[in-house]
């Protein structure tokens, strides 16, 4: 299975509600990142949290990281229809002398107007 | 600054053919990574180049190869195409050696018939 696994696989909410997405990983990380992808296009970086950080905010986004549980969550508050997209967590892990960025399979978020 | 560009955007090939995809990173970025995205496998790391050297490689057969030029532009080549190579190929660039924010291009949609 993949280093980063998101949960749930799909989420459908009403506009204005909060959306919470989770990511679990297996090995030690340097940092964990969240990306958004709209309908088969390129990914857009949302937020990065380092292994020594526990929480980070960016606008309506809040990311937490629990290294003891090897998990992270992404909270989108007051969701909008434009937040409809796939969301991926990516972990930066050390492999030998170099680090490597590994993506999960993604969460499909649908925000109903 | 202009974003990451990928050419061509769409490509249709037949089994057995070969294909070359191109990626121009953001000016000043020296790292270029390639990913294959399919509905079944998600985003899978192909390889990464930094200053014309392959720094990291994913678990893909030798039919997949790449290179980076002195101006940081990168190409990836797939020889002897198979139906399963149909995918969205994404290129991402970043400024330096560490995997902080990655900037993705729009992708090349390859269809193998």
Coordinates of N, CA, C and O in Angstrom, one line a residue, chain A residues 2 31 33 35 37 40-45 48 50 88 92-93 95 98-105, chain B residues 9 35 37 40-45 55-58 88 90 97-102 104-106 109:
Chain A
X2 N 0.3 2.4 -0.3 CA 1.0 3.6 -0.5 C 1.5 4.2 0.9 O 1.0 3.9 1.9
X31 N 8.5 16.3 5.9 CA 7.3 17.2 5.9 C 6.2 16.5 5.2 O 6.3 15.5 4.6
X33 N 2.6 17.5 2.9 CA 2.0 18.6 2.1 C 0.6 18.1 1.6 O 0.4 17.0 1.4
X35 N -2.2 19.0 -1.5 CA -2.4 19.5 -2.8 C -3.8 19.4 -3.2 O -4.5 18.5 -2.8
X37 N -6.4 19.2 -6.8 CA -6.4 19.0 -8.3 C -7.8 19.2 -8.7 O -8.7 18.5 -8.3
X40 N -8.6 16.6 -13.5 CA -7.6 16.2 -14.4 C -6.6 17.2 -14.8 O -5.9 17.0 -15.8
X41 N -6.5 18.2 -14.1 CA -5.5 19.2 -14.4 C -4.3 19.1 -13.4 O -4.2 18.1 -12.7
X42 N -3.3 20.0 -13.5 CA -2.2 19.9 -12.6 C -2.6 20.1 -11.2 O -3.6 20.6 -10.9
X43 N -1.7 19.7 -10.3 CA -1.9 19.9 -8.8 C -1.5 21.3 -8.4 O -0.5 21.8 -8.9
X44 N -2.2 21.8 -7.4 CA -1.8 23.1 -6.8 C -1.5 22.8 -5.3 O -2.2 22.2 -4.6
X45 N -0.3 23.3 -4.9 CA 0.1 23.2 -3.6 C -0.7 24.0 -2.6 O -1.0 25.2 -2.9
X48 N 2.1 23.2 3.6 CA 3.2 22.3 4.0 C 3.3 22.4 5.5 O 3.3 23.5 6.0
X50 N 5.8 20.9 8.6 CA 7.1 20.2 8.8 C 6.9 19.2 10.0 O 6.0 19.3 10.8
X88 N -4.9 15.7 -2.3 CA -3.9 14.7 -2.1 C -3.0 15.1 -0.9 O -2.6 16.3 -0.8
X92 N 7.1 13.8 2.3 CA 8.5 13.9 1.9 C 9.3 13.0 2.9 O 9.4 13.3 4.1
X93 N 9.8 11.9 2.3 CA 10.6 10.9 3.2 C 12.0 10.7 2.7 O 12.3 11.0 1.5
X95 N 15.0 8.6 1.5 CA 15.3 7.3 0.9 C 16.8 7.3 0.5 O 17.1 7.9 -0.4
X98 N 18.8 10.7 -0.6 CA 17.8 11.7 -1.1 C 16.5 11.5 -0.5 O 16.1 10.5 -0.1
X99 N 15.7 12.6 -0.6 CA 14.3 12.5 -0.1 C 13.4 12.3 -1.3 O 13.9 12.4 -2.5
X100 N 12.2 11.9 -1.0 CA 11.3 11.5 -2.1 C 9.9 11.9 -1.7 O 9.5 11.8 -0.5
X101 N 9.2 12.5 -2.6 CA 7.8 12.9 -2.4 C 6.8 11.8 -2.9 O 6.8 11.5 -4.1
X102 N 6.0 11.3 -2.0 CA 5.1 10.3 -2.3 C 3.6 10.7 -2.1 O 3.3 11.2 -1.0
X103 N 2.8 10.6 -3.1 CA 1.4 11.0 -3.0 C 0.5 9.9 -2.6 O 0.7 8.7 -3.0
X104 N -0.6 10.2 -1.9 CA -1.7 9.2 -1.7 C -2.6 9.2 -2.9 O -2.3 9.9 -3.9
X105 N -3.7 8.4 -2.9 CA -4.6 8.3 -4.0 C -5.6 9.4 -4.1 O -6.3 9.5 -5.1
Chain B
X9 N -0.1 18.8 -25.0 CA -1.2 18.6 -23.9 C -1.9 17.3 -24.1 O -2.3 16.7 -23.1
X35 N 5.5 12.5 -12.9 CA 4.6 11.6 -12.3 C 3.6 11.0 -13.3 O 3.3 11.7 -14.3
X37 N -0.3 9.6 -13.6 CA -1.5 9.6 -12.9 C -2.5 8.8 -13.6 O -2.9 9.1 -14.8
X40 N -6.6 4.1 -11.5 CA -6.4 2.9 -10.6 C -5.2 3.0 -9.7 O -5.3 2.6 -8.5
X41 N -4.2 3.6 -10.1 CA -2.9 3.7 -9.3 C -2.7 5.0 -8.7 O -1.8 5.2 -7.9
X42 N -3.4 6.0 -9.1 CA -3.2 7.3 -8.5 C -2.0 8.0 -9.1 O -1.6 7.7 -10.2
X43 N -1.3 8.8 -8.3 CA -0.1 9.5 -8.7 C 1.1 8.7 -8.4 O 1.4 8.5 -7.2
X44 N 1.9 8.3 -9.4 CA 3.0 7.5 -9.1 C 4.3 8.3 -9.6 O 4.3 8.8 -10.7
X45 N 5.3 8.3 -8.8 CA 6.5 9.0 -9.1 C 7.3 8.2 -10.1 O 7.6 7.0 -10.0
X55 N 18.2 12.2 -9.9 CA 18.4 12.1 -8.4 C 17.6 11.0 -7.8 O 18.0 10.5 -6.7
X56 N 16.5 10.7 -8.4 CA 15.6 9.7 -7.7 C 14.8 9.0 -8.8 O 14.5 9.7 -9.9
X57 N 14.4 7.8 -8.6 CA 13.7 7.0 -9.6 C 12.6 6.2 -8.9 O 12.9 5.6 -7.9
X58 N 11.5 6.1 -9.6 CA 10.4 5.3 -9.1 C 10.5 3.9 -9.6 O 11.5 3.5 -10.3
X88 N -2.3 10.4 -17.4 CA -2.0 11.8 -17.4 C -0.6 11.9 -16.9 O -0.3 11.4 -15.8
X90 N 2.3 14.1 -15.5 CA 2.5 15.5 -14.8 C 4.0 15.7 -14.5 O 4.7 14.8 -14.1
X97 N 16.9 21.4 -3.8 CA 17.1 20.0 -3.6 C 16.0 19.4 -2.7 O 15.7 18.2 -2.8
X98 N 15.4 20.2 -1.8 CA 14.5 19.6 -0.9 C 13.1 19.7 -1.5 O 12.8 20.6 -2.3
X99 N 12.2 18.8 -1.0 CA 10.9 18.7 -1.5 C 9.9 19.6 -0.7 O 9.2 19.2 0.1
X100 N 10.1 20.9 -1.0 CA 9.1 21.8 -0.4 C 8.0 22.0 -1.4 O 7.6 21.0 -2.0
X101 N 7.5 23.1 -1.7 CA 6.4 23.3 -2.6 C 6.8 22.9 -4.0 O 7.8 23.3 -4.5
X102 N 6.0 22.0 -4.6 CA 6.2 21.6 -6.0 C 5.2 22.4 -6.9 O 4.0 22.5 -6.5
X104 N 3.2 22.3 -10.3 CA 2.9 21.4 -11.4 C 2.5 22.0 -12.7 O 1.9 23.1 -12.7
X105 N 2.8 21.4 -13.7 CA 2.3 21.8 -15.0 C 0.9 21.2 -15.2 O 0.4 20.4 -14.4
X106 N 0.2 21.5 -16.4 CA -1.1 21.1 -16.6 C -1.2 19.6 -17.0 O -2.3 19.0 -17.0
X109 N -1.9 14.4 -21.6 CA -2.9 13.3 -21.6 C -2.4 12.4 -22.7 O -2.6 12.7 -23.9

